[in-house]
CSV table of C-alpha atoms and ligand atoms in Angstrom, one decimal:
chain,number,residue,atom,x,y,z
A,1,UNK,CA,114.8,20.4,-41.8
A,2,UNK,CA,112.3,19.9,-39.2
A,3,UNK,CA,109.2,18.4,-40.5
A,4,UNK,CA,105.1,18.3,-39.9
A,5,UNK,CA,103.4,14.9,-39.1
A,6,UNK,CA,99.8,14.1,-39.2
A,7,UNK,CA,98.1,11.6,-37.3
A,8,UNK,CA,95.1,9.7,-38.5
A,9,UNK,CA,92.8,8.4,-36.5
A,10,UNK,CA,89.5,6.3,-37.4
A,11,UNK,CA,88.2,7.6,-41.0
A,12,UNK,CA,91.8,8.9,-41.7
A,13,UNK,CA,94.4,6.0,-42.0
A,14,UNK,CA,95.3,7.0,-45.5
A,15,UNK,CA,97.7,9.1,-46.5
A,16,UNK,CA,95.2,11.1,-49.0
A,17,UNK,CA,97.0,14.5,-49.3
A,18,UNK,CA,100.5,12.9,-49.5
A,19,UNK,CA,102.5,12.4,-52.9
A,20,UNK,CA,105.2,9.7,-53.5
A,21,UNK,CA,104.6,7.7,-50.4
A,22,UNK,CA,106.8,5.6,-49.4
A,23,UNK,CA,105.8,2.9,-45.9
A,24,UNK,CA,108.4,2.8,-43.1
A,25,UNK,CA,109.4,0.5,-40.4
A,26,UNK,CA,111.2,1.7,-37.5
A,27,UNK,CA,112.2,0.8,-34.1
A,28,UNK,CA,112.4,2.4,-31.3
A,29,UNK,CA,113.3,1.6,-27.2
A,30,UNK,CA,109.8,1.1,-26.7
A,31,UNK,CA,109.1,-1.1,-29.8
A,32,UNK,CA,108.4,-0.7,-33.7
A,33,UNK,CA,106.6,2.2,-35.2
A,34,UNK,CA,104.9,2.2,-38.6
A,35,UNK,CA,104.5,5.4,-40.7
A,36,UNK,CA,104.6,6.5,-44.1
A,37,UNK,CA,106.6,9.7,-45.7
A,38,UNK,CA,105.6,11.3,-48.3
A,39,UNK,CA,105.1,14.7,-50.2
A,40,UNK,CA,102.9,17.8,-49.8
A,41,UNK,CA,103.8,20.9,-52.4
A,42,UNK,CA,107.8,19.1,-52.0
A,43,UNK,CA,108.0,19.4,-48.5
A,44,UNK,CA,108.2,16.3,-46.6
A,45,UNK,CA,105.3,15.0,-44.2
A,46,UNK,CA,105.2,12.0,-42.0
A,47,UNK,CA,101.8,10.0,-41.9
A,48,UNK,CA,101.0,7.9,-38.8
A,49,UNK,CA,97.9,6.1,-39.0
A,50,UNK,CA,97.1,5.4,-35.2
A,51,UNK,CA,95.1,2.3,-35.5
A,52,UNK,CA,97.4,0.6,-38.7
A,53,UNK,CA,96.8,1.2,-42.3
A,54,UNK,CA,93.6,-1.4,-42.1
A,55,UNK,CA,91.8,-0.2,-38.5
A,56,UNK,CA,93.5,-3.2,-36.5
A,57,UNK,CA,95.0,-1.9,-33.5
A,58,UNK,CA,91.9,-0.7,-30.9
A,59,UNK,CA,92.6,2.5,-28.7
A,60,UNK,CA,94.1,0.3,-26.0
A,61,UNK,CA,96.7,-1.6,-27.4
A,62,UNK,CA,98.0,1.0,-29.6
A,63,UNK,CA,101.9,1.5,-29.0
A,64,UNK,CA,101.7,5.5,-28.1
A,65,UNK,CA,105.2,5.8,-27.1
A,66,UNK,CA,106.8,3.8,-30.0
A,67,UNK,CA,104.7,6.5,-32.4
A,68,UNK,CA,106.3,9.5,-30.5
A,69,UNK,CA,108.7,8.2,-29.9
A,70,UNK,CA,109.9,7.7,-34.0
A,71,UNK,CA,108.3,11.2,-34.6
A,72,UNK,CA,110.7,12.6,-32.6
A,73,UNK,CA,113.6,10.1,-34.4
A,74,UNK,CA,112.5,11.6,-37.4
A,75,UNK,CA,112.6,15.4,-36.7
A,76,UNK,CA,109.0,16.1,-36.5
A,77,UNK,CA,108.7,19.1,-34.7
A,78,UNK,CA,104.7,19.3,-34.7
A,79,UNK,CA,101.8,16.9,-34.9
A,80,UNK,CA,98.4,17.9,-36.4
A,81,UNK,CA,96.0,14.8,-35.2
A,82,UNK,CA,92.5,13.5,-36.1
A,83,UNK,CA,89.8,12.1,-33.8
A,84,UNK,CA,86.6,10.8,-33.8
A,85,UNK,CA,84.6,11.7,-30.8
A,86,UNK,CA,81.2,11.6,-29.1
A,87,UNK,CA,79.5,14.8,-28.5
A,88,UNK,CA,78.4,15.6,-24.9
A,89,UNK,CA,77.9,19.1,-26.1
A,90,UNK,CA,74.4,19.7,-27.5
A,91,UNK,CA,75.5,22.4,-29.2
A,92,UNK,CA,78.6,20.6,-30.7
A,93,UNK,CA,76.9,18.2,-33.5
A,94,UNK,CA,77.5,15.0,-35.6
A,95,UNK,CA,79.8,16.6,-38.9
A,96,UNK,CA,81.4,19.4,-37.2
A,97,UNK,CA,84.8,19.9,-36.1
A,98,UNK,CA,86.2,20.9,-32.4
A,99,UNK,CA,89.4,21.8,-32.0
A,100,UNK,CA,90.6,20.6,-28.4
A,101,UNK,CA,92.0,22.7,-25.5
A,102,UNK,CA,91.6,20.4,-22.6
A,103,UNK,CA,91.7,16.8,-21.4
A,104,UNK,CA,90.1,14.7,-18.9
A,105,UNK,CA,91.8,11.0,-18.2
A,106,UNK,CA,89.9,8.0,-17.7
A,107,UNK,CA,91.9,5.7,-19.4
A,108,UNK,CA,93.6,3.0,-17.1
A,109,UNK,CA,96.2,0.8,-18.3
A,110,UNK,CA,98.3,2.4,-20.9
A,111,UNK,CA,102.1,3.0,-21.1
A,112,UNK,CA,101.0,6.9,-21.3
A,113,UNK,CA,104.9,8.6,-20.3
A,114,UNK,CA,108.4,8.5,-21.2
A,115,UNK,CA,109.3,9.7,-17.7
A,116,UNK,CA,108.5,6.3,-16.1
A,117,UNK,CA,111.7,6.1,-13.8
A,118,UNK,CA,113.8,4.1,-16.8
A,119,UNK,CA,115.5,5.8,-20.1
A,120,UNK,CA,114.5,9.2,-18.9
A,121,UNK,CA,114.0,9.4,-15.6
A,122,UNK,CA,111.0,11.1,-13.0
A,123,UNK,CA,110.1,14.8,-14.6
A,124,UNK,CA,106.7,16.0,-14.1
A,125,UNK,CA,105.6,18.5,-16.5
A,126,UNK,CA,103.2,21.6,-16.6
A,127,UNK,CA,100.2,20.8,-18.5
A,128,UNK,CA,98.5,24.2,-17.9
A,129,UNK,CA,97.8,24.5,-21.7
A,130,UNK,CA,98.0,20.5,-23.0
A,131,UNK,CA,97.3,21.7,-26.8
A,132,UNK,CA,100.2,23.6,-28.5
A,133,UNK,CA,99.0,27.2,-28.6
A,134,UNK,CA,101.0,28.7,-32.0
A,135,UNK,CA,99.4,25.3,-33.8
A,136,UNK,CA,96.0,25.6,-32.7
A,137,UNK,CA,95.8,29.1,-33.9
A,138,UNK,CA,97.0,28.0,-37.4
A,139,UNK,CA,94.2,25.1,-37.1
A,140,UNK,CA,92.0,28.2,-36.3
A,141,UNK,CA,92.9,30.4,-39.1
A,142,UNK,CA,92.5,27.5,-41.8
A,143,UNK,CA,89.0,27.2,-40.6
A,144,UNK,CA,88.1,30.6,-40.8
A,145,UNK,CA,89.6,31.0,-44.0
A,146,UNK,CA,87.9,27.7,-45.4
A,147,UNK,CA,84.6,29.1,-44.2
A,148,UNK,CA,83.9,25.6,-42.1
A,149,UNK,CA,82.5,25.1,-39.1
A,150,UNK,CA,85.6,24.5,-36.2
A,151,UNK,CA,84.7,24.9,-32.7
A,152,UNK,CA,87.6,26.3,-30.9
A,153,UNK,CA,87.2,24.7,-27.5
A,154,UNK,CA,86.1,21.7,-26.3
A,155,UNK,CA,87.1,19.4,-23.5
A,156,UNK,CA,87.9,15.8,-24.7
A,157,UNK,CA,87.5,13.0,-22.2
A,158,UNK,CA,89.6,9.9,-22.6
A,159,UNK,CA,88.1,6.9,-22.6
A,160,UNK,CA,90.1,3.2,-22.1
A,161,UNK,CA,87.0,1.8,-24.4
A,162,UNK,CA,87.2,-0.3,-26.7
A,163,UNK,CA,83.4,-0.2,-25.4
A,164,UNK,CA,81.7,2.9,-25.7
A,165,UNK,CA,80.5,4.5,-22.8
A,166,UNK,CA,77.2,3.9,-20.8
A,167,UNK,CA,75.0,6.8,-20.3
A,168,UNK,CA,75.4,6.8,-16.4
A,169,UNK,CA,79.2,7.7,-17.3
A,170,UNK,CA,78.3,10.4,-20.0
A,171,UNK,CA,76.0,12.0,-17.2
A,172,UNK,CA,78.4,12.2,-15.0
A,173,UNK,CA,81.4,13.2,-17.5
A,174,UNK,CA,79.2,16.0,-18.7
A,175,UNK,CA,79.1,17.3,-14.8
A,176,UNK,CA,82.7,17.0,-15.2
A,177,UNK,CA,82.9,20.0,-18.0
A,178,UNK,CA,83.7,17.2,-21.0
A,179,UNK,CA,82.2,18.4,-24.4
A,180,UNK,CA,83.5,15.3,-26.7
A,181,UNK,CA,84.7,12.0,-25.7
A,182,UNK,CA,87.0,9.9,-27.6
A,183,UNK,CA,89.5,6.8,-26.6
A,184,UNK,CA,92.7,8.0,-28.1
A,185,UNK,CA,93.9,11.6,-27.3
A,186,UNK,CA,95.5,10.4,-23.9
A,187,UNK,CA,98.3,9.1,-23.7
A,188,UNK,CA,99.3,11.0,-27.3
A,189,UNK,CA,98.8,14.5,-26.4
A,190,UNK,CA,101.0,14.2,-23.1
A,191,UNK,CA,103.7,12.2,-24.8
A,192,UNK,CA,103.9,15.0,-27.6
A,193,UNK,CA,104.5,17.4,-24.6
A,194,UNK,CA,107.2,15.0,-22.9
A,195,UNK,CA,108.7,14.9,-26.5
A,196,UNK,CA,108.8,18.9,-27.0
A,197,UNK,CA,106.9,18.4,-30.2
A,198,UNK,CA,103.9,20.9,-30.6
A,199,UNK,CA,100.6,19.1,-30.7
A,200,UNK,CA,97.0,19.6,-31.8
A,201,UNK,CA,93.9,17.6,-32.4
A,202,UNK,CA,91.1,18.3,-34.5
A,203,UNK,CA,87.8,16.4,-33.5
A,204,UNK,CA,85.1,15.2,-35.8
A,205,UNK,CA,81.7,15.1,-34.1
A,206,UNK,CA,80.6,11.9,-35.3
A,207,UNK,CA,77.7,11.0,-33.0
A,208,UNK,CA,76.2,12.3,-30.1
A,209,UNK,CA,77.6,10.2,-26.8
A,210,UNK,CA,75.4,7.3,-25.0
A,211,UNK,CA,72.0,8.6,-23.2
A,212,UNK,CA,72.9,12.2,-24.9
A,213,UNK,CA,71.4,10.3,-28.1
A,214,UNK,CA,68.5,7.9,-27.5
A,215,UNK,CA,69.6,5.4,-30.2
A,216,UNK,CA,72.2,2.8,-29.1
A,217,UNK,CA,75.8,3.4,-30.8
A,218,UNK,CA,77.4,1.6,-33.5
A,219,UNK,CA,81.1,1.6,-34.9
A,220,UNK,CA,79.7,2.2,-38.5
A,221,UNK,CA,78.0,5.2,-37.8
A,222,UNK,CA,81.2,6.5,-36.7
A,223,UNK,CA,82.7,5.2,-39.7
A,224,UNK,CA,79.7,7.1,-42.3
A,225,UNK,CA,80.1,10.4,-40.3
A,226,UNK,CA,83.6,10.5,-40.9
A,227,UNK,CA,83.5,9.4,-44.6
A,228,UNK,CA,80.9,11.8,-45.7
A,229,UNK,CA,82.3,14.9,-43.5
A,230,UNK,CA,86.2,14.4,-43.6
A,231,UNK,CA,86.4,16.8,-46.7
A,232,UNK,CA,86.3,19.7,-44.1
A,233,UNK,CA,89.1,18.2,-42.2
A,234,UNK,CA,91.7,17.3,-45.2
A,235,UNK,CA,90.7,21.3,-46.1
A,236,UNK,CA,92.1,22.5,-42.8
A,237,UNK,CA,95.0,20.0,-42.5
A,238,UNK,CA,95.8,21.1,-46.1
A,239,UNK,CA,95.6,24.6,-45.6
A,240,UNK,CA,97.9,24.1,-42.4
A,241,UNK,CA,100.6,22.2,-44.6
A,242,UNK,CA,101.1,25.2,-46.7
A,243,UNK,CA,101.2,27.8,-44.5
A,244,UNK,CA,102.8,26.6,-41.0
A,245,UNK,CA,106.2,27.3,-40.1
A,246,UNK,CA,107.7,24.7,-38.8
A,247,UNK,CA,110.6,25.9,-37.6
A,248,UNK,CA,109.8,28.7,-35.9
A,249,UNK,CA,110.7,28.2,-32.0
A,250,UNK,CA,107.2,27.0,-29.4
A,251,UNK,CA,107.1,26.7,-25.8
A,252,UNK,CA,106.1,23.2,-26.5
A,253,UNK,CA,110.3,22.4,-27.9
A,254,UNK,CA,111.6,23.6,-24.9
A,255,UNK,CA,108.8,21.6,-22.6
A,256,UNK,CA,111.6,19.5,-20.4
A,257,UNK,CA,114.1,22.4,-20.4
A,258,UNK,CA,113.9,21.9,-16.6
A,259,UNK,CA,114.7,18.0,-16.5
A,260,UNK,CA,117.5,18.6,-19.4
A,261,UNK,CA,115.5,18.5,-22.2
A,262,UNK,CA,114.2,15.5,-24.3
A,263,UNK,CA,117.1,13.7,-27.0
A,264,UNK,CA,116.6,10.5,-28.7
B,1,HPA,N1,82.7,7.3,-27.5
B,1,HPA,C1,84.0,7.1,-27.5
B,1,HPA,N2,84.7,7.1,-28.6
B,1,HPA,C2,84.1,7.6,-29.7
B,1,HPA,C3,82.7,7.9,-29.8
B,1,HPA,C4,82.0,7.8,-28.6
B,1,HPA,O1,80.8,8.0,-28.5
B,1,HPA,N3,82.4,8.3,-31.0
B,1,HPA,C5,83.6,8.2,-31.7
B,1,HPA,N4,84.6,7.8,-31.0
């Protein structure tokens, strides 16, 4: 059985909707992962909280491929993700949700591919649509039929932080097209695709980005956004759990078909 995993990012390390969770160890070539398993209505979901059960691991040093890497060990076929951004987008505000279609890059030292010349080679694959299509129009559909507020665009720019940005580099980001900025989406979303496992990520809005706001930034406003508007987000994710089929066939598993296909 091929299975859903959710990915937590700040404001989402516990495994809320999940029932008789058990925590997991497990290594991979590229180190250890940590994850829970656990039950939603008796099917099995994976839990991955990004930055460790207790917000230790900053965007930087988080160990991207061991995470995919034991996904794809342990039959997940698709990943529903969480992040907290900064809005560039006026008309994208603190509370709401976006759910992502595009990516811009600026992180710089991160083991971001599993094609790196080693275990698997030199492939270079199309990253025409980065976000899987089939699960972003179940995200979509669980919004609509919650009644809550989901953006369906938005272009994420990838930050190496841990800083946050400066308001020269908003102003120019926002020239670039970005609507939210985060530090965690790259190298996750690209690994998913190397992986052939279908990704998407849902975005909370939980401040407006440096110079876009006039007040400095702080970690804990990020923090009270997402505690006070992550209701909305458990209500998609939830509504996505019951009604995704998982094992219905994507573009996104046959990704590396043309470099033979990606096998743990
Ligand atoms: N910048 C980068 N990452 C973030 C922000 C931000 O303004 N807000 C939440 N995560």
């Amino acid at each position: 059985m091929k299975k859903i995993a959710f990915i937590g990012g700040t404001g989402a390390e516990n495994s809320v909707l999940l029932k008789d969770v058990t925590e997991h160890i497990i290594e991979t070539p590229y180190g250890e992962a940590k994850y829970e398993a656990g039950f939603f209505e008796g099917r099995e979901i994976i839990h991955l909280s990004r930055h460790g059960a207790h917000h230790t691991i900053p965007p930087h040093k988080i160990n991207y491929r061991a995470n995919m890497f034991a996904l794809k060990m342990l039959d997940v076929a698709a990943v529903i993700s969480t992040t907290a951004v900064g809005s560039l987008n006026p008309d994208y505000k603190p509370g709401e949700l976006v759910l992502l279609d595009q990516f811009i890059d600026m992180t710089k030292a991160r083991e971001g591919t599993f094609y790196d010349g080693e275990r698997y080679g030199v492939a270079h694959l199309d990253m025409s649509h980065p976000y899987c299509a089939s699960l972003r129009e179940a995200i979509l559909a669980a919004g609509r039929k919650e009644g809550i507020t989901l953006h369906p665009q938005g272009t994420y720019i990838c930050t190496e932080g841990p800083r946050f940005e400066t308001p020269a580099e908003i102003k120019a980001y926002r020239m670039w097209g970005a609507d939210v900025v985060g530090m965690t989406n790259v190298p996750e979303c690209q690994l998913a695709r190397e992986a052939e496992i279908c990704y998407a990520s849902i975005s909370m809005v939980t401040n407006f980005a440096a110079g876009i706001t006039k007040e400095e930034l702080s970690h804990q406003e990020v923090l009270d956004c997402m505690a006070e508007n992550s209701r909305n987000m458990y209500r998609i994710v939830t509504d996505v759990f019951e009604t995704y089929d998982v094992e219905k066939d994507c573009h996104c598993r046959h990704a590396a078909e043309a470099f033979g296909g990606f096998h743990v």
